[in-house]
JSON list of C-alpha atoms in Angstrom, two decimals:
[
{"chain": "A", "resi": 1, "resn": "ASP", "atom": "CA", "xyz": [23.63, 21.87, 78.88]},
{"chain": "A", "resi": 2, "resn": "VAL", "atom": "CA", "xyz": [23.31, 18.99, 76.39]},
{"chain": "A", "resi": 3, "resn": "LYS", "atom": "CA", "xyz": [21.87, 15.69, 78.15]},
{"chain": "A", "resi": 4, "resn": "VAL", "atom": "CA", "xyz": [22.45, 12.16, 76.39]},
{"chain": "A", "resi": 5, "resn": "THR", "atom": "CA", "xyz": [20.97, 9.47, 78.43]},
{"chain": "A", "resi": 6, "resn": "GLN", "atom": "CA", "xyz": [21.02, 5.52, 78.19]},
{"chain": "A", "resi": 7, "resn": "SER", "atom": "CA", "xyz": [18.55, 3.44, 79.23]},
{"chain": "A", "resi": 8, "resn": "SER", "atom": "CA", "xyz": [20.74, 1.16, 81.17]},
{"chain": "A", "resi": 9, "resn": "ARG", "atom": "CA", "xyz": [24.31, 1.36, 82.74]},
{"chain": "A", "resi": 10, "resn": "TYR", "atom": "CA", "xyz": [24.60, -2.28, 83.26]},
{"chain": "A", "resi": 11, "resn": "LEU", "atom": "CA", "xyz": [23.14, -5.15, 81.40]},
{"chain": "A", "resi": 12, "resn": "VAL", "atom": "CA", "xyz": [23.15, -9.05, 81.24]},
{"chain": "A", "resi": 13, "resn": "LYS", "atom": "CA", "xyz": [21.72, -11.12, 78.69]},
{"chain": "A", "resi": 14, "resn": "ARG", "atom": "CA", "xyz": [21.99, -14.39, 77.50]},
{"chain": "A", "resi": 15, "resn": "THR", "atom": "CA", "xyz": [23.16, -15.63, 73.97]},
{"chain": "A", "resi": 16, "resn": "GLY", "atom": "CA", "xyz": [20.53, -15.56, 71.19]},
{"chain": "A", "resi": 17, "resn": "GLU", "atom": "CA", "xyz": [18.50, -12.88, 73.01]},
{"chain": "A", "resi": 18, "resn": "LYS", "atom": "CA", "xyz": [17.15, -9.71, 71.29]},
{"chain": "A", "resi": 19, "resn": "VAL", "atom": "CA", "xyz": [18.60, -6.75, 73.07]},
{"chain": "A", "resi": 20, "resn": "PHE", "atom": "CA", "xyz": [17.60, -3.08, 72.93]},
{"chain": "A", "resi": 21, "resn": "LEU", "atom": "CA", "xyz": [19.75, -0.29, 74.03]},
{"chain": "A", "resi": 22, "resn": "GLU", "atom": "CA", "xyz": [17.99, 3.08, 73.78]},
{"chain": "A", "resi": 23, "resn": "CYS", "atom": "CA", "xyz": [19.43, 6.44, 73.91]},
{"chain": "A", "resi": 24, "resn": "VAL", "atom": "CA", "xyz": [17.66, 9.78, 74.12]},
{"chain": "A", "resi": 25, "resn": "GLN", "atom": "CA", "xyz": [18.95, 13.33, 73.90]},
{"chain": "A", "resi": 26, "resn": "ASP", "atom": "CA", "xyz": [17.44, 16.41, 74.93]},
{"chain": "A", "resi": 27, "resn": "MET", "atom": "CA", "xyz": [18.98, 18.97, 72.43]},
{"chain": "A", "resi": 28, "resn": "ASP", "atom": "CA", "xyz": [17.01, 18.75, 69.46]},
{"chain": "A", "resi": 29, "resn": "HIS", "atom": "CA", "xyz": [20.28, 17.24, 67.84]},
{"chain": "A", "resi": 30, "resn": "GLU", "atom": "CA", "xyz": [20.27, 15.93, 64.01]},
{"chain": "A", "resi": 31, "resn": "ASN", "atom": "CA", "xyz": [22.86, 13.39, 64.10]},
{"chain": "A", "resi": 32, "resn": "MET", "atom": "CA", "xyz": [23.41, 10.33, 66.56]},
{"chain": "A", "resi": 33, "resn": "PHE", "atom": "CA", "xyz": [25.94, 7.93, 66.97]},
{"chain": "A", "resi": 34, "resn": "TRP", "atom": "CA", "xyz": [26.26, 4.22, 68.41]},
{"chain": "A", "resi": 35, "resn": "TYR", "atom": "CA", "xyz": [30.04, 3.28, 69.21]},
{"chain": "A", "resi": 36, "resn": "ARG", "atom": "CA", "xyz": [31.10, 0.42, 71.10]},
{"chain": "A", "resi": 37, "resn": "GLN", "atom": "CA", "xyz": [34.36, 0.43, 73.52]},
{"chain": "A", "resi": 38, "resn": "ASP", "atom": "CA", "xyz": [36.90, -2.51, 73.93]},
{"chain": "A", "resi": 39, "resn": "PRO", "atom": "CA", "xyz": [40.38, -2.64, 75.84]},
{"chain": "A", "resi": 40, "resn": "GLY", "atom": "CA", "xyz": [42.75, -1.98, 73.03]},
{"chain": "A", "resi": 41, "resn": "LEU", "atom": "CA", "xyz": [40.61, -1.18, 70.50]},
{"chain": "A", "resi": 42, "resn": "GLY", "atom": "CA", "xyz": [39.31, 2.29, 71.44]},
{"chain": "A", "resi": 43, "resn": "LEU", "atom": "CA", "xyz": [36.10, 3.53, 70.28]},
{"chain": "A", "resi": 44, "resn": "ARG", "atom": "CA", "xyz": [34.59, 2.19, 66.81]},
{"chain": "A", "resi": 45, "resn": "LEU", "atom": "CA", "xyz": [31.28, 3.40, 65.06]},
{"chain": "A", "resi": 46, "resn": "ILE", "atom": "CA", "xyz": [28.67, 0.66, 64.90]},
{"chain": "A", "resi": 47, "resn": "TYR", "atom": "CA", "xyz": [25.97, 3.03, 63.00]},
{"chain": "A", "resi": 48, "resn": "PHE", "atom": "CA", "xyz": [24.60, 6.65, 62.97]},
{"chain": "A", "resi": 49, "resn": "SER", "atom": "CA", "xyz": [21.69, 8.36, 61.96]},
{"chain": "A", "resi": 50, "resn": "TYR", "atom": "CA", "xyz": [21.32, 11.98, 60.47]},
{"chain": "A", "resi": 51, "resn": "ASP", "atom": "CA", "xyz": [17.65, 12.66, 60.61]},
{"chain": "A", "resi": 52, "resn": "VAL", "atom": "CA", "xyz": [14.62, 10.46, 61.60]},
{"chain": "A", "resi": 53, "resn": "LYS", "atom": "CA", "xyz": [14.40, 7.17, 59.90]},
{"chain": "A", "resi": 54, "resn": "MET", "atom": "CA", "xyz": [17.85, 7.68, 58.31]},
{"chain": "A", "resi": 55, "resn": "LYS", "atom": "CA", "xyz": [20.61, 5.27, 59.28]},
{"chain": "A", "resi": 56, "resn": "GLU", "atom": "CA", "xyz": [24.01, 4.65, 58.01]},
{"chain": "A", "resi": 57, "resn": "LYS", "atom": "CA", "xyz": [26.49, 1.82, 58.71]},
{"chain": "A", "resi": 58, "resn": "GLY", "atom": "CA", "xyz": [29.71, 2.71, 60.61]},
{"chain": "A", "resi": 59, "resn": "ASP", "atom": "CA", "xyz": [32.74, 0.68, 60.79]},
{"chain": "A", "resi": 60, "resn": "ILE", "atom": "CA", "xyz": [31.30, -2.54, 62.29]},
{"chain": "A", "resi": 61, "resn": "PRO", "atom": "CA", "xyz": [27.86, -2.73, 61.83]},
{"chain": "A", "resi": 62, "resn": "GLU", "atom": "CA", "xyz": [27.64, -6.62, 61.52]},
{"chain": "A", "resi": 63, "resn": "GLY", "atom": "CA", "xyz": [25.25, -8.26, 64.20]},
{"chain": "A", "resi": 64, "resn": "TYR", "atom": "CA", "xyz": [23.53, -4.82, 64.68]},
{"chain": "A", "resi": 65, "resn": "SER", "atom": "CA", "xyz": [20.53, -2.67, 63.81]},
{"chain": "A", "resi": 66, "resn": "VAL", "atom": "CA", "xyz": [19.06, 0.53, 64.64]},
{"chain": "A", "resi": 67, "resn": "SER", "atom": "CA", "xyz": [15.96, 2.44, 64.69]},
{"chain": "A", "resi": 68, "resn": "ARG", "atom": "CA", "xyz": [15.22, 6.17, 64.64]},
{"chain": "A", "resi": 69, "resn": "GLU", "atom": "CA", "xyz": [11.58, 6.90, 64.75]},
{"chain": "A", "resi": 70, "resn": "LYS", "atom": "CA", "xyz": [11.83, 10.01, 66.64]},
{"chain": "A", "resi": 71, "resn": "LYS", "atom": "CA", "xyz": [14.56, 12.90, 66.47]},
{"chain": "A", "resi": 72, "resn": "GLU", "atom": "CA", "xyz": [15.36, 12.60, 70.07]},
{"chain": "A", "resi": 73, "resn": "ARG", "atom": "CA", "xyz": [15.61, 8.66, 70.03]},
{"chain": "A", "resi": 74, "resn": "PHE", "atom": "CA", "xyz": [18.19, 6.35, 68.76]},
{"chain": "A", "resi": 75, "resn": "SER", "atom": "CA", "xyz": [17.86, 2.63, 69.48]},
{"chain": "A", "resi": 76, "resn": "LEU", "atom": "CA", "xyz": [20.76, 0.11, 68.96]},
{"chain": "A", "resi": 77, "resn": "ILE", "atom": "CA", "xyz": [19.35, -3.70, 68.24]},
{"chain": "A", "resi": 78, "resn": "LEU", "atom": "CA", "xyz": [21.24, -6.73, 68.99]},
{"chain": "A", "resi": 79, "resn": "GLU", "atom": "CA", "xyz": [19.15, -9.28, 67.13]},
{"chain": "A", "resi": 80, "resn": "SER", "atom": "CA", "xyz": [20.66, -12.27, 68.34]},
{"chain": "A", "resi": 81, "resn": "ALA", "atom": "CA", "xyz": [23.29, -11.53, 71.06]},
{"chain": "A", "resi": 82, "resn": "SER", "atom": "CA", "xyz": [26.35, -13.38, 70.96]},
{"chain": "A", "resi": 83, "resn": "THR", "atom": "CA", "xyz": [29.30, -13.28, 73.39]},
{"chain": "A", "resi": 84, "resn": "ASN", "atom": "CA", "xyz": [31.61, -11.34, 71.37]},
{"chain": "A", "resi": 85, "resn": "GLN", "atom": "CA", "xyz": [28.90, -8.43, 71.34]},
{"chain": "A", "resi": 86, "resn": "THR", "atom": "CA", "xyz": [29.84, -8.09, 75.39]},
{"chain": "A", "resi": 87, "resn": "SER", "atom": "CA", "xyz": [31.30, -4.45, 75.51]},
{"chain": "A", "resi": 88, "resn": "MET", "atom": "CA", "xyz": [30.74, -0.96, 76.51]},
{"chain": "A", "resi": 89, "resn": "TYR", "atom": "CA", "xyz": [28.23, 0.91, 74.36]},
{"chain": "A", "resi": 90, "resn": "LEU", "atom": "CA", "xyz": [28.19, 4.84, 74.01]},
{"chain": "A", "resi": 91, "resn": "CYS", "atom": "CA", "xyz": [25.72, 6.74, 72.40]},
{"chain": "A", "resi": 92, "resn": "ALA", "atom": "CA", "xyz": [26.36, 10.34, 70.88]},
{"chain": "A", "resi": 93, "resn": "SER", "atom": "CA", "xyz": [24.73, 13.25, 69.46]},
{"chain": "A", "resi": 94, "resn": "SER", "atom": "CA", "xyz": [25.91, 16.36, 67.62]},
{"chain": "A", "resi": 95, "resn": "LEU", "atom": "CA", "xyz": [23.64, 19.27, 66.72]},
{"chain": "A", "resi": 96, "resn": "THR", "atom": "CA", "xyz": [24.34, 18.88, 62.89]},
{"chain": "A", "resi": 97, "resn": "ALA", "atom": "CA", "xyz": [26.32, 16.83, 60.49]},
{"chain": "A", "resi": 98, "resn": "GLY", "atom": "CA", "xyz": [29.98, 18.34, 59.82]},
{"chain": "A", "resi": 99, "resn": "GLY", "atom": "CA", "xyz": [32.89, 17.77, 61.11]},
{"chain": "A", "resi": 100, "resn": "GLN", "atom": "CA", "xyz": [33.44, 20.63, 63.17]},
{"chain": "A", "resi": 101, "resn": "GLU", "atom": "CA", "xyz": [30.44, 19.72, 65.63]},
{"chain": "A", "resi": 102, "resn": "THR", "atom": "CA", "xyz": [31.17, 18.37, 68.86]},
{"chain": "A", "resi": 103, "resn": "GLN", "atom": "CA", "xyz": [29.62, 15.11, 70.02]},
{"chain": "A", "resi": 104, "resn": "TYR", "atom": "CA", "xyz": [28.34, 14.60, 73.17]},
{"chain": "A", "resi": 105, "resn": "PHE", "atom": "CA", "xyz": [28.16, 11.01, 74.80]},
{"chain": "A", "resi": 106, "resn": "GLY", "atom": "CA", "xyz": [25.86, 9.34, 77.20]},
{"chain": "A", "resi": 107, "resn": "PRO", "atom": "CA", "xyz": [27.02, 7.28, 80.27]},
{"chain": "A", "resi": 108, "resn": "GLY", "atom": "CA", "xyz": [27.43, 4.15, 78.33]},
{"chain": "A", "resi": 109, "resn": "THR", "atom": "CA", "xyz": [25.79, 0.65, 78.74]},
{"chain": "A", "resi": 110, "resn": "ARG", "atom": "CA", "xyz": [28.07, -2.28, 80.00]},
{"chain": "A", "resi": 111, "resn": "LEU", "atom": "CA", "xyz": [26.67, -5.02, 78.05]},
{"chain": "A", "resi": 112, "resn": "LEU", "atom": "CA", "xyz": [27.52, -8.56, 79.30]},
{"chain": "A", "resi": 113, "resn": "VAL", "atom": "CA", "xyz": [26.30, -11.54, 77.19]},
{"chain": "A", "resi": 114, "resn": "LEU", "atom": "CA", "xyz": [26.37, -14.98, 78.84]},
{"chain": "B", "resi": 1, "resn": "ALA", "atom": "CA", "xyz": [42.76, 7.38, 55.51]},
{"chain": "B", "resi": 2, "resn": "GLN", "atom": "CA", "xyz": [42.98, 9.03, 58.94]},
{"chain": "B", "resi": 3, "resn": "LYS", "atom": "CA", "xyz": [44.55, 7.88, 62.12]},
{"chain": "B", "resi": 4, "resn": "VAL", "atom": "CA", "xyz": [45.06, 8.99, 65.42]},
{"chain": "B", "resi": 5, "resn": "THR", "atom": "CA", "xyz": [47.55, 7.52, 67.72]},
{"chain": "B", "resi": 6, "resn": "GLN", "atom": "CA", "xyz": [48.34, 7.73, 71.42]},
{"chain": "B", "resi": 7, "resn": "ALA", "atom": "CA", "xyz": [51.19, 6.03, 71.97]},
{"chain": "B", "resi": 8, "resn": "GLN", "atom": "CA", "xyz": [51.24, 6.22, 75.71]},
{"chain": "B", "resi": 9, "resn": "THR", "atom": "CA", "xyz": [48.95, 3.28, 76.99]},
{"chain": "B", "resi": 10, "resn": "GLU", "atom": "CA", "xyz": [49.14, 3.92, 80.77]},
{"chain": "B", "resi": 11, "resn": "ILE", "atom": "CA", "xyz": [50.92, 6.68, 82.72]},
{"chain": "B", "resi": 12, "resn": "SER", "atom": "CA", "xyz": [51.27, 6.94, 86.62]},
{"chain": "B", "resi": 13, "resn": "VAL", "atom": "CA", "xyz": [52.26, 10.15, 88.30]},
{"chain": "B", "resi": 14, "resn": "VAL", "atom": "CA", "xyz": [52.32, 11.46, 91.95]},
{"chain": "B", "resi": 15, "resn": "GLU", "atom": "CA", "xyz": [49.81, 14.35, 92.62]},
{"chain": "B", "resi": 16, "resn": "LYS", "atom": "CA", "xyz": [51.03, 17.47, 91.86]},
{"chain": "B", "resi": 17, "resn": "GLU", "atom": "CA", "xyz": [53.50, 16.27, 89.08]},
{"chain": "B", "resi": 18, "resn": "ASP", "atom": "CA", "xyz": [52.82, 17.57, 85.49]},
{"chain": "B", "resi": 19, "resn": "VAL", "atom": "CA", "xyz": [52.00, 15.61, 83.08]},
{"chain": "B", "resi": 20, "resn": "THR", "atom": "CA", "xyz": [51.66, 15.26, 79.09]},
{"chain": "B", "resi": 21, "resn": "LEU", "atom": "CA", "xyz": [49.58, 13.17, 77.07]},
{"chain": "B", "resi": 22, "resn": "ASP", "atom": "CA", "xyz": [50.67, 12.86, 73.30]},
{"chain": "B", "resi": 23, "resn": "CYS", "atom": "CA", "xyz": [48.51, 12.78, 70.27]},
{"chain": "B", "resi": 24, "resn": "VAL", "atom": "CA", "xyz": [49.77, 12.16, 66.79]},
{"chain": "B", "resi": 25, "resn": "TYR", "atom": "CA", "xyz": [47.12, 12.35, 63.97]},
{"chain": "B", "resi": 26, "resn": "GLU", "atom": "CA", "xyz": [47.43, 11.77, 59.97]},
{"chain": "B", "resi": 27, "resn": "THR", "atom": "CA", "xyz": [44.89, 13.10, 57.47]},
{"chain": "B", "resi": 28, "resn": "ARG", "atom": "CA", "xyz": [45.10, 14.10, 53.86]},
{"chain": "B", "resi": 29, "resn": "ASP", "atom": "CA", "xyz": [42.46, 17.10, 54.63]},
{"chain": "B", "resi": 30, "resn": "THR", "atom": "CA", "xyz": [43.42, 20.58, 54.87]},
{"chain": "B", "resi": 31, "resn": "THR", "atom": "CA", "xyz": [40.43, 21.22, 57.12]},
{"chain": "B", "resi": 32, "resn": "TYR", "atom": "CA", "xyz": [39.73, 19.12, 60.10]},
{"chain": "B", "resi": 33, "resn": "TYR", "atom": "CA", "xyz": [38.89, 19.21, 64.05]},
{"chain": "B", "resi": 34, "resn": "LEU", "atom": "CA", "xyz": [40.62, 17.88, 66.90]},
{"chain": "B", "resi": 35, "resn": "PHE", "atom": "CA", "xyz": [39.21, 16.68, 70.05]},
{"chain": "B", "resi": 36, "resn": "TRP", "atom": "CA", "xyz": [40.00, 15.75, 73.53]},
{"chain": "B", "resi": 37, "resn": "TYR", "atom": "CA", "xyz": [37.84, 13.68, 75.79]},
{"chain": "B", "resi": 38, "resn": "LYS", "atom": "CA", "xyz": [38.09, 12.27, 79.45]},
{"chain": "B", "resi": 39, "resn": "GLN", "atom": "CA", "xyz": [36.61, 9.29, 80.78]},
{"chain": "B", "resi": 40, "resn": "PRO", "atom": "CA", "xyz": [36.35, 9.14, 84.25]},
{"chain": "B", "resi": 41, "resn": "PRO", "atom": "CA", "xyz": [35.95, 5.61, 86.00]},
{"chain": "B", "resi": 42, "resn": "SER", "atom": "CA", "xyz": [32.13, 6.18, 85.90]},
{"chain": "B", "resi": 43, "resn": "GLY", "atom": "CA", "xyz": [32.64, 5.56, 81.86]},
{"chain": "B", "resi": 44, "resn": "GLU", "atom": "CA", "xyz": [30.90, 8.68, 80.53]},
{"chain": "B", "resi": 45, "resn": "LEU", "atom": "CA", "xyz": [32.92, 10.65, 77.80]},
{"chain": "B", "resi": 46, "resn": "VAL", "atom": "CA", "xyz": [33.28, 14.32, 78.78]},
{"chain": "B", "resi": 47, "resn": "PHE", "atom": "CA", "xyz": [34.21, 16.63, 75.95]},
{"chain": "B", "resi": 48, "resn": "LEU", "atom": "CA", "xyz": [37.16, 18.83, 77.18]},
{"chain": "B", "resi": 49, "resn": "ILE", "atom": "CA", "xyz": [38.18, 20.82, 74.20]},
{"chain": "B", "resi": 50, "resn": "ARG", "atom": "CA", "xyz": [37.75, 21.12, 70.06]},
{"chain": "B", "resi": 51, "resn": "ARG", "atom": "CA", "xyz": [40.50, 22.67, 67.82]},
{"chain": "B", "resi": 52, "resn": "ASN", "atom": "CA", "xyz": [40.35, 23.53, 64.14]},
{"chain": "B", "resi": 53, "resn": "SER", "atom": "CA", "xyz": [42.80, 23.10, 61.95]},
{"chain": "B", "resi": 54, "resn": "PHE", "atom": "CA", "xyz": [43.66, 26.70, 61.13]},
{"chain": "B", "resi": 55, "resn": "ASP", "atom": "CA", "xyz": [43.97, 27.90, 64.71]},
{"chain": "B", "resi": 56, "resn": "GLU", "atom": "CA", "xyz": [47.49, 26.81, 66.16]},
{"chain": "B", "resi": 57, "resn": "GLN", "atom": "CA", "xyz": [47.19, 29.16, 69.06]},
{"chain": "B", "resi": 58, "resn": "ASN", "atom": "CA", "xyz": [48.02, 27.12, 72.34]},
{"chain": "B", "resi": 59, "resn": "GLU", "atom": "CA", "xyz": [44.97, 26.81, 74.80]},
{"chain": "B", "resi": 60, "resn": "ILE", "atom": "CA", "xyz": [45.01, 26.90, 78.46]},
{"chain": "B", "resi": 61, "resn": "SER", "atom": "CA", "xyz": [41.86, 26.08, 80.88]},
{"chain": "B", "resi": 62, "resn": "GLY", "atom": "CA", "xyz": [42.78, 26.15, 84.38]},
{"chain": "B", "resi": 63, "resn": "ARG", "atom": "CA", "xyz": [45.24, 23.55, 84.74]},
{"chain": "B", "resi": 64, "resn": "TYR", "atom": "CA", "xyz": [44.81, 21.88, 81.31]},
{"chain": "B", "resi": 65, "resn": "SER", "atom": "CA", "xyz": [46.77, 23.20, 78.40]},
{"chain": "B", "resi": 66, "resn": "TRP", "atom": "CA", "xyz": [46.96, 21.98, 74.74]},
{"chain": "B", "resi": 67, "resn": "ASN", "atom": "CA", "xyz": [49.63, 22.31, 72.51]},
{"chain": "B", "resi": 68, "resn": "PHE", "atom": "CA", "xyz": [48.44, 22.01, 68.59]},
{"chain": "B", "resi": 69, "resn": "GLN", "atom": "CA", "xyz": [51.43, 21.92, 66.17]},
{"chain": "B", "resi": 70, "resn": "LYS", "atom": "CA", "xyz": [50.61, 21.09, 62.66]},
{"chain": "B", "resi": 71, "resn": "SER", "atom": "CA", "xyz": [54.20, 20.84, 61.49]},
{"chain": "B", "resi": 72, "resn": "THR", "atom": "CA", "xyz": [54.28, 17.54, 63.73]},
{"chain": "B", "resi": 73, "resn": "SER", "atom": "CA", "xyz": [50.55, 16.81, 63.52]},
{"chain": "B", "resi": 74, "resn": "SER", "atom": "CA", "xyz": [50.41, 16.76, 67.12]},
{"chain": "B", "resi": 75, "resn": "PHE", "atom": "CA", "xyz": [48.06, 17.82, 69.72]},
{"chain": "B", "resi": 76, "resn": "ASN", "atom": "CA", "xyz": [49.27, 17.32, 73.03]},
{"chain": "B", "resi": 77, "resn": "PHE", "atom": "CA", "xyz": [47.54, 17.60, 76.36]},
{"chain": "B", "resi": 78, "resn": "THR", "atom": "CA", "xyz": [49.28, 18.80, 79.58]},
{"chain": "B", "resi": 79, "resn": "ILE", "atom": "CA", "xyz": [48.03, 18.62, 82.93]},
{"chain": "B", "resi": 80, "resn": "THR", "atom": "CA", "xyz": [49.73, 20.96, 85.17]},
{"chain": "B", "resi": 81, "resn": "ALA", "atom": "CA", "xyz": [49.88, 20.10, 89.07]},
{"chain": "B", "resi": 82, "resn": "SER", "atom": "CA", "xyz": [47.70, 16.94, 88.61]},
{"chain": "B", "resi": 83, "resn": "GLN", "atom": "CA", "xyz": [45.45, 15.85, 91.01]},
{"chain": "B", "resi": 84, "resn": "VAL", "atom": "CA", "xyz": [43.83, 12.60, 92.16]},
{"chain": "B", "resi": 85, "resn": "VAL", "atom": "CA", "xyz": [40.68, 13.55, 90.24]},
{"chain": "B", "resi": 86, "resn": "ASP", "atom": "CA", "xyz": [42.39, 13.60, 87.01]},
{"chain": "B", "resi": 87, "resn": "SER", "atom": "CA", "xyz": [42.63, 9.87, 87.05]},
{"chain": "B", "resi": 88, "resn": "ALA", "atom": "CA", "xyz": [40.86, 9.11, 84.03]},
{"chain": "B", "resi": 89, "resn": "VAL", "atom": "CA", "xyz": [41.20, 7.62, 80.28]},
{"chain": "B", "resi": 90, "resn": "TYR", "atom": "CA", "xyz": [41.92, 10.33, 78.02]},
{"chain": "B", "resi": 91, "resn": "PHE", "atom": "CA", "xyz": [41.28, 10.13, 74.31]},
{"chain": "B", "resi": 92, "resn": "CYS", "atom": "CA", "xyz": [42.26, 12.27, 71.48]},
{"chain": "B", "resi": 93, "resn": "ALA", "atom": "CA", "xyz": [39.92, 12.15, 68.10]},
{"chain": "B", "resi": 94, "resn": "LEU", "atom": "CA", "xyz": [39.68, 13.57, 64.69]},
{"chain": "B", "resi": 95, "resn": "SER", "atom": "CA", "xyz": [37.15, 14.73, 62.32]},
{"chain": "B", "resi": 96, "resn": "ASP", "atom": "CA", "xyz": [37.33, 16.10, 59.32]},
{"chain": "B", "resi": 97, "resn": "VAL", "atom": "CA", "xyz": [35.02, 18.57, 57.11]},
{"chain": "B", "resi": 98, "resn": "ASN", "atom": "CA", "xyz": [35.14, 16.47, 54.05]},
{"chain": "B", "resi": 99, "resn": "HIS", "atom": "CA", "xyz": [34.83, 13.22, 55.43]},
{"chain": "B", "resi": 100, "resn": "SER", "atom": "CA", "xyz": [31.35, 12.73, 53.54]},
{"chain": "B", "resi": 101, "resn": "ASN", "atom": "CA", "xyz": [30.57, 9.07, 55.00]},
{"chain": "B", "resi": 102, "resn": "SER", "atom": "CA", "xyz": [30.07, 8.20, 58.69]},
{"chain": "B", "resi": 103, "resn": "GLY", "atom": "CA", "xyz": [28.31, 11.40, 59.40]},
{"chain": "B", "resi": 104, "resn": "TYR", "atom": "CA", "xyz": [31.72, 13.08, 60.40]},
{"chain": "B", "resi": 105, "resn": "ALA", "atom": "CA", "xyz": [32.04, 10.27, 63.08]},
{"chain": "B", "resi": 106, "resn": "LEU", "atom": "CA", "xyz": [35.18, 10.84, 65.19]},
{"chain": "B", "resi": 107, "resn": "ASN", "atom": "CA", "xyz": [38.10, 8.75, 64.77]},
{"chain": "B", "resi": 108, "resn": "PHE", "atom": "CA", "xyz": [39.55, 8.44, 68.11]},
{"chain": "B", "resi": 109, "resn": "GLY", "atom": "CA", "xyz": [42.73, 6.81, 69.52]},
{"chain": "B", "resi": 110, "resn": "LYS", "atom": "CA", "xyz": [42.99, 3.86, 71.66]},
{"chain": "B", "resi": 111, "resn": "GLY", "atom": "CA", "xyz": [43.27, 6.16, 74.90]},
{"chain": "B", "resi": 112, "resn": "THR", "atom": "CA", "xyz": [45.86, 6.78, 77.59]},
{"chain": "B", "resi": 113, "resn": "SER", "atom": "CA", "xyz": [45.17, 5.47, 81.08]},
{"chain": "B", "resi": 114, "resn": "LEU", "atom": "CA", "xyz": [46.28, 8.36, 83.44]},
{"chain": "B", "resi": 115, "resn": "LEU", "atom": "CA", "xyz": [46.86, 7.40, 87.06]},
{"chain": "B", "resi": 116, "resn": "VAL", "atom": "CA", "xyz": [47.32, 10.09, 89.51]},
{"chain": "B", "resi": 117, "resn": "THR", "atom": "CA", "xyz": [48.35, 8.81, 93.09]},
{"chain": "B", "resi": 118, "resn": "PRO", "atom": "CA", "xyz": [48.37, 10.82, 96.34]}
]
């Protein structure tokens, strides 16, 4: 079974803090994704990565950056957290690039920025 | 542009009732994939099914069934004899092979919240 883990289920941070969200997958998947989920808006893509050290912006990259130094790990960074970044963050991975690939999701991190 | 519409925001049923969750999609591509995911209160999205655009056969898995109709651009999901454990948010999603940006990220509908009461 594919296993995608995220470093924290719940996180509380203060405005202006630098925040790191970590995601690890154990199935040697090439693609990894970060989404945020907000009520009424569904899931929106922040960034994705198709290989180590490679990254591409998604639909809402502003205020975020990412890092992929190892194939199994994909980090989302909030450079200076703001209250409008309070959200549920979901990491996903898929075996290869391709619309036919199923994405497998982690348990999510609920981030509250005060 | 792609779009996935789940018109039902919330549905409430009594246990053992059948319930259908609607999903309508838009795409200009001839090759695409449709997915359903379940998100229980714990938060994790659980993969349920993937269907490609060339396979219009309906699929049944236990109490779950899916009806894919290209003529109406719909991919509806039916739960037969619903149970309390089916209570969750259900997402329909679309991905197309020719979508060269975003790493073939999924386009999600806004989800349908299903509540099954005893």
